[in-house]
mmCIF file of C-alpha atoms in Angstrom:
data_model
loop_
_atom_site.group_PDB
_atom_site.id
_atom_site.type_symbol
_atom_site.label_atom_id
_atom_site.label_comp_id
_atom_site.label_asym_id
_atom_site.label_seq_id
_atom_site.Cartn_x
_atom_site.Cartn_y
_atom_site.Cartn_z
ATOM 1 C CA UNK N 1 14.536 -31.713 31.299
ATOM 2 C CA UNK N 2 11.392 -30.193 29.558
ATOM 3 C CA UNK N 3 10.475 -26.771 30.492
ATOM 4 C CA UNK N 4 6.504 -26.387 31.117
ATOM 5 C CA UNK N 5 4.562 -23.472 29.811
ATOM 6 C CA UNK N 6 1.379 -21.309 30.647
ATOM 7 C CA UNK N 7 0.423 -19.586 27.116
ATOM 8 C CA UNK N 8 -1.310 -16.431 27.497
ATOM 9 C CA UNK N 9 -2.558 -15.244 23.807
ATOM 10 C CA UNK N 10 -4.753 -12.859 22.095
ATOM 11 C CA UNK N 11 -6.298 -15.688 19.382
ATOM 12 C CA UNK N 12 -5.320 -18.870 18.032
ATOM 13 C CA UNK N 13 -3.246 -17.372 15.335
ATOM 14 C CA UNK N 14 -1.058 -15.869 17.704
ATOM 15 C CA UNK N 15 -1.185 -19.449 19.702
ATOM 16 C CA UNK N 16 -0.113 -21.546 16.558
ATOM 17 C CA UNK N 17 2.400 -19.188 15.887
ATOM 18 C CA UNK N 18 4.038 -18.651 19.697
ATOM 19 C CA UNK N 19 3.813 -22.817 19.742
ATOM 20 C CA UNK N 20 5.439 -22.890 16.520
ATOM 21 C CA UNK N 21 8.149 -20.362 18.292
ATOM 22 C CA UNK N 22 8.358 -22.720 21.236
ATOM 23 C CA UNK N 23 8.676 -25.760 19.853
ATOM 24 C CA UNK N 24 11.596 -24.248 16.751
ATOM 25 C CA UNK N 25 13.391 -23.138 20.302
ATOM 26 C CA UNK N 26 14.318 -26.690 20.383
ATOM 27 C CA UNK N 27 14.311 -26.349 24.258
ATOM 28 C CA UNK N 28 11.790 -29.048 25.047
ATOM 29 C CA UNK N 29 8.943 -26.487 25.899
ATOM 30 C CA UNK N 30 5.204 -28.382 26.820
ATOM 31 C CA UNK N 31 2.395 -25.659 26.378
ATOM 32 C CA UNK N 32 0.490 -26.995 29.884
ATOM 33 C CA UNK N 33 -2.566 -24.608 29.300
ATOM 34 C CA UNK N 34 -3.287 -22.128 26.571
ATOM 35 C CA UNK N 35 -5.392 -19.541 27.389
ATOM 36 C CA UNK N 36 -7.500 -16.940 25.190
ATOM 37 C CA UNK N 37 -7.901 -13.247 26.698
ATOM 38 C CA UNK N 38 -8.915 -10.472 25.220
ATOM 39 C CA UNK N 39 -5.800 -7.795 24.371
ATOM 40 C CA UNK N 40 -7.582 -5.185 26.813
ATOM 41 C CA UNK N 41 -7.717 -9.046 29.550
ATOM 42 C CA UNK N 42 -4.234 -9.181 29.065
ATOM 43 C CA UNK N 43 -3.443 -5.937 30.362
ATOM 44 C CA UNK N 44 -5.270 -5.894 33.112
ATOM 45 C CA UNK N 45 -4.562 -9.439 33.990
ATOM 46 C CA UNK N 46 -0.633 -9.339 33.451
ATOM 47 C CA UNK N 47 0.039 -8.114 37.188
ATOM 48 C CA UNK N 48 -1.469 -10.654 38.396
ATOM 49 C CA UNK N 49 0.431 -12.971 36.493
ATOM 50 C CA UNK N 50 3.750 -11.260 37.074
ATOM 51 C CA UNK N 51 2.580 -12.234 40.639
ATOM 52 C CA UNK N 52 1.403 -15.612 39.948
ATOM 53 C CA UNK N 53 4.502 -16.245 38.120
ATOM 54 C CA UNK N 54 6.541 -18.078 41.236
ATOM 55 C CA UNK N 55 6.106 -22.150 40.393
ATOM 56 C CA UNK N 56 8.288 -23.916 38.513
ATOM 57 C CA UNK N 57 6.156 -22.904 35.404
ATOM 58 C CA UNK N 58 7.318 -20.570 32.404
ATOM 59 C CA UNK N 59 4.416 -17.618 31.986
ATOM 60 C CA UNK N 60 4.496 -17.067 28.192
ATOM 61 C CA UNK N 61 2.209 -13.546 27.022
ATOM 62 C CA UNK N 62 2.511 -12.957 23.804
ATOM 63 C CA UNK N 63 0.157 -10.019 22.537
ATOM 64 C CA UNK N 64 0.244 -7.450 19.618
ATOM 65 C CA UNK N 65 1.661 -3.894 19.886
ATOM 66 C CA UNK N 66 -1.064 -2.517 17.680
ATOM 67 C CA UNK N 67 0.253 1.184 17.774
ATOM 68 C CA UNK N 68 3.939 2.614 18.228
ATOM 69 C CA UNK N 69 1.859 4.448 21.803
ATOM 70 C CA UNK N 70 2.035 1.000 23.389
ATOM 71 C CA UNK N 71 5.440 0.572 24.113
ATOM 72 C CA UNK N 72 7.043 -2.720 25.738
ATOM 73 C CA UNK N 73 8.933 -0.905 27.943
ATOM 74 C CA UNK N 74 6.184 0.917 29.464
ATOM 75 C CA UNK N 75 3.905 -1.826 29.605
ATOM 76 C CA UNK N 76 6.231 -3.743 31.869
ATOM 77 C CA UNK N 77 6.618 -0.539 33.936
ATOM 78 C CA UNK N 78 3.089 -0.257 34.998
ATOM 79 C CA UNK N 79 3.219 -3.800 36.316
ATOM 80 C CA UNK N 80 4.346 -2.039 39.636
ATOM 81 C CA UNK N 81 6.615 -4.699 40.580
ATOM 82 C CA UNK N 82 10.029 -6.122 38.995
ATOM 83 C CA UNK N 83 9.360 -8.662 36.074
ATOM 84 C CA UNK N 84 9.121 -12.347 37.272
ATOM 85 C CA UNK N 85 11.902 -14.087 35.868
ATOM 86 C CA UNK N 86 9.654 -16.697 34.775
ATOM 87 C CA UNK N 87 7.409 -13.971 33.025
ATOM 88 C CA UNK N 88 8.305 -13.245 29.282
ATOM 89 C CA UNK N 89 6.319 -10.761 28.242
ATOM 90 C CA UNK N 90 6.402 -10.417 24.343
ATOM 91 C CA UNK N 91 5.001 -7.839 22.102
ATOM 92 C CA UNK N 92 4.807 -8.442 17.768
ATOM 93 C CA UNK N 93 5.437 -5.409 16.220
ATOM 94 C CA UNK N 94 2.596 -4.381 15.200
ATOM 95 C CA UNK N 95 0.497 -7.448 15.236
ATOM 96 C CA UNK N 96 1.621 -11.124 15.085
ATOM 97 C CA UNK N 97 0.568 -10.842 11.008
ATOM 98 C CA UNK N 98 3.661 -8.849 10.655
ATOM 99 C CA UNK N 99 5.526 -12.381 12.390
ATOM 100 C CA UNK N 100 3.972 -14.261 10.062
ATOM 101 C CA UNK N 101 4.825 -12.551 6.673
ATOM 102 C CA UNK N 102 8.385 -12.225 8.348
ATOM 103 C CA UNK N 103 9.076 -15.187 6.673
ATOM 104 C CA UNK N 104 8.969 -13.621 2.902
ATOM 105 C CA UNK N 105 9.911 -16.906 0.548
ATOM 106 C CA UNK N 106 7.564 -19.279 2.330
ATOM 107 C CA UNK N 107 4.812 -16.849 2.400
ATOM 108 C CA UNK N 108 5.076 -15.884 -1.464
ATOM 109 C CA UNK N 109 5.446 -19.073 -2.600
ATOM 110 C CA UNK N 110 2.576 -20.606 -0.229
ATOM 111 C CA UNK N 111 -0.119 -17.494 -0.991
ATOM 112 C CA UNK N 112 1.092 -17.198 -4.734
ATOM 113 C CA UNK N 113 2.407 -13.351 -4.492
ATOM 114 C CA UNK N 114 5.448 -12.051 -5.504
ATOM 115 C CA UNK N 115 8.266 -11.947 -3.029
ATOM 116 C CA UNK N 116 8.822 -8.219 -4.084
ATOM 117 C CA UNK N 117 5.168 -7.151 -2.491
ATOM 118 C CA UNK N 118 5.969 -8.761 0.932
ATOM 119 C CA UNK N 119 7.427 -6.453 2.995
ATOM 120 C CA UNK N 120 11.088 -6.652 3.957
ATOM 121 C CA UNK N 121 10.916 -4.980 7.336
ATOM 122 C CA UNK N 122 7.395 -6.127 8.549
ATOM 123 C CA UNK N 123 7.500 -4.695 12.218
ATOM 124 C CA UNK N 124 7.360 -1.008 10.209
ATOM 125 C CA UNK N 125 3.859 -1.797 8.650
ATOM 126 C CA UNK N 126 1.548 0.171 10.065
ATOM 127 C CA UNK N 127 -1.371 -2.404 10.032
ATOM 128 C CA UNK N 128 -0.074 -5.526 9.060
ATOM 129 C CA UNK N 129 -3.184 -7.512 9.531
ATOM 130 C CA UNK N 130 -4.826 -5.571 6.848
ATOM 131 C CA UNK N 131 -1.167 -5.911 4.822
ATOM 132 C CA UNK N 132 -1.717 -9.180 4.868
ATOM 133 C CA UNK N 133 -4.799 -9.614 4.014
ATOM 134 C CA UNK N 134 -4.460 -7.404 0.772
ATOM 135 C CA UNK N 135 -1.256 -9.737 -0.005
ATOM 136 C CA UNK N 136 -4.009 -12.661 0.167
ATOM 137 C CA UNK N 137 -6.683 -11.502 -1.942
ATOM 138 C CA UNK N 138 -3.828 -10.570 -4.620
ATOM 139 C CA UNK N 139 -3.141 -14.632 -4.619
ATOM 140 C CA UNK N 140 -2.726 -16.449 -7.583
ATOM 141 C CA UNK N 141 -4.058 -19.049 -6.213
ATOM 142 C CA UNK N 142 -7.956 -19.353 -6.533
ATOM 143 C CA UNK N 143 -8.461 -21.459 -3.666
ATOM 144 C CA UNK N 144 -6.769 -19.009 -1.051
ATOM 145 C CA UNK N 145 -7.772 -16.046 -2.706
ATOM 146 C CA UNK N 146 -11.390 -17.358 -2.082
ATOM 147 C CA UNK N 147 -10.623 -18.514 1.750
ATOM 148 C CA UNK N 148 -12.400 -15.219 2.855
ATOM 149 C CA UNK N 149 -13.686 -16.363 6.136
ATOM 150 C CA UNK N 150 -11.600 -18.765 6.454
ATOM 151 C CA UNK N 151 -8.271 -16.173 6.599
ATOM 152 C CA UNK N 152 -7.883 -17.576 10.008
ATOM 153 C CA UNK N 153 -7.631 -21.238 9.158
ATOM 154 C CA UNK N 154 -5.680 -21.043 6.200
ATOM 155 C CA UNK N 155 -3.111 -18.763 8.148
ATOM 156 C CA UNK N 156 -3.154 -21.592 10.268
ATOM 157 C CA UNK N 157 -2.223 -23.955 8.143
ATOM 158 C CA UNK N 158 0.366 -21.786 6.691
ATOM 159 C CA UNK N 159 1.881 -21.442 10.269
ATOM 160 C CA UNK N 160 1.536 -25.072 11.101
ATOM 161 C CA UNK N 161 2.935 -26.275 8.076
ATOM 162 C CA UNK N 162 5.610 -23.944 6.032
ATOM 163 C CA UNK N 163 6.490 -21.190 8.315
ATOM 164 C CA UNK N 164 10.230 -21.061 9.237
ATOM 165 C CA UNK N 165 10.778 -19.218 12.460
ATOM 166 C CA UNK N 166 14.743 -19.002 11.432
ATOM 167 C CA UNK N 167 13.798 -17.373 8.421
ATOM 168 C CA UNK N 168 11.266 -14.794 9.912
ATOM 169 C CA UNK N 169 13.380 -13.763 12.772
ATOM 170 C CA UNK N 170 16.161 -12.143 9.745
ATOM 171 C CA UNK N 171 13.155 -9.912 8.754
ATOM 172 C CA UNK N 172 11.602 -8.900 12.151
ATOM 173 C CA UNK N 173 13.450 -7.505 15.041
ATOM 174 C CA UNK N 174 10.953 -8.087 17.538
ATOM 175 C CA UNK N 175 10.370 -12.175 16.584
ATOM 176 C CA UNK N 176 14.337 -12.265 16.535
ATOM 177 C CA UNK N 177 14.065 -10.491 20.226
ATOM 178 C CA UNK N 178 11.042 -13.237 21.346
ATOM 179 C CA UNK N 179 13.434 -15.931 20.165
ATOM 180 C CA UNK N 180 16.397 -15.228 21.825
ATOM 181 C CA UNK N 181 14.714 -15.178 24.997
ATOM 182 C CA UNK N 182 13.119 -18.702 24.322
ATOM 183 C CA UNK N 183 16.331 -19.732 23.538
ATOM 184 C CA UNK N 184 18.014 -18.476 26.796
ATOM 185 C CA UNK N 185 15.145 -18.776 29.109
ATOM 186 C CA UNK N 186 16.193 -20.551 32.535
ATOM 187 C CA UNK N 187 13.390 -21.405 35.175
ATOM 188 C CA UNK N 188 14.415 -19.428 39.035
ATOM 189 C CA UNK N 189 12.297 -21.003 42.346
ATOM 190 C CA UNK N 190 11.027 -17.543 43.041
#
């Protein structure tokens, strides 16, 4: 039996790449609604949620760390109340780019860089958005290098297309962490 979800994200990077999560889990997840907040949204919305988070329904929040002062831990914490069990609450260290260029042989080989200028440990880049967009413009490949605006898309097709969750998770903790629970997620009638 399929396990429904309610996808709370910061873009639709981070959506193709928490689907992409979900559906690698190989636990029959079905993303019922996806919805787009704002990072500062989420915050103030996730109590509620942790609330709301009572029906037979997984409550997926996937958001970006974006400095080592906004820790997990504490974040959960100032929901006031116990965690839902069907709340997971995950955090990419720093930002979901860092996810994404986890996965070190597809990435060089689809943006034409060398292997040796992605970063081995991602979740310690500082700013791995901007990381990764320096890795991009470095491309060989004239057609990515000149995506510019359309970073986003072509991300998106990278995700979509030749990102291996299994591979990323052996080069960031905090995907490998987000996994496992996806993996050992069980609904509870709250």
């Amino acid at each position: 039996m399929g396990i429904d979800v309610r996808l709370f994200v910061e873009d639709q990077l981070t959506a193709a790449v928490a689907e992409k999560a979900l559906l690698e889990a190989d636990r029959a997840y079905s993303v019922l609604q996806l919805v787009f907040w704002h990072k500062d949204t989420i915050r103030k919305k996730v109590t509620d949620l942790n609330h709301s988070a009572k029906e037979n329904l997984l409550y997926l929040v996937v958001t970006d760390q974006d400095t080592p002062d906004n820790c997990p831990a504490g974040a959960v914490e100032s929901l006031g109340a116990p965690l839902s069990p069907n709340l997971l609450y995950r955090f990419a260290v720093m930002e979901v780019e860092s996810w994404i260029m986890a996965d070190r042989e597809n990435f060089a080989e689809f943006f034409s860089v060398r292997i040796n200028e992605v970063p081995q440990h991602p979740d310690e880049v500082s700013n791995p958005k901007e990381h990764l967009a320096g890795l991009i413009r470095k491309s060989g490949s004239k057609g990515i290098h000149q995506a510019g605006r359309g970073y986003g898309l072509t991300l998106g097709k990278f995700v979509s297309n030749c990102w291996n969750v299994s591979n990323a998770q052996k080069h960031s903790p905090s995907l490998k962490r987000t996994c496992q629970r996806l993996q050992t997620f069980r609904l509870k009638r709250v």
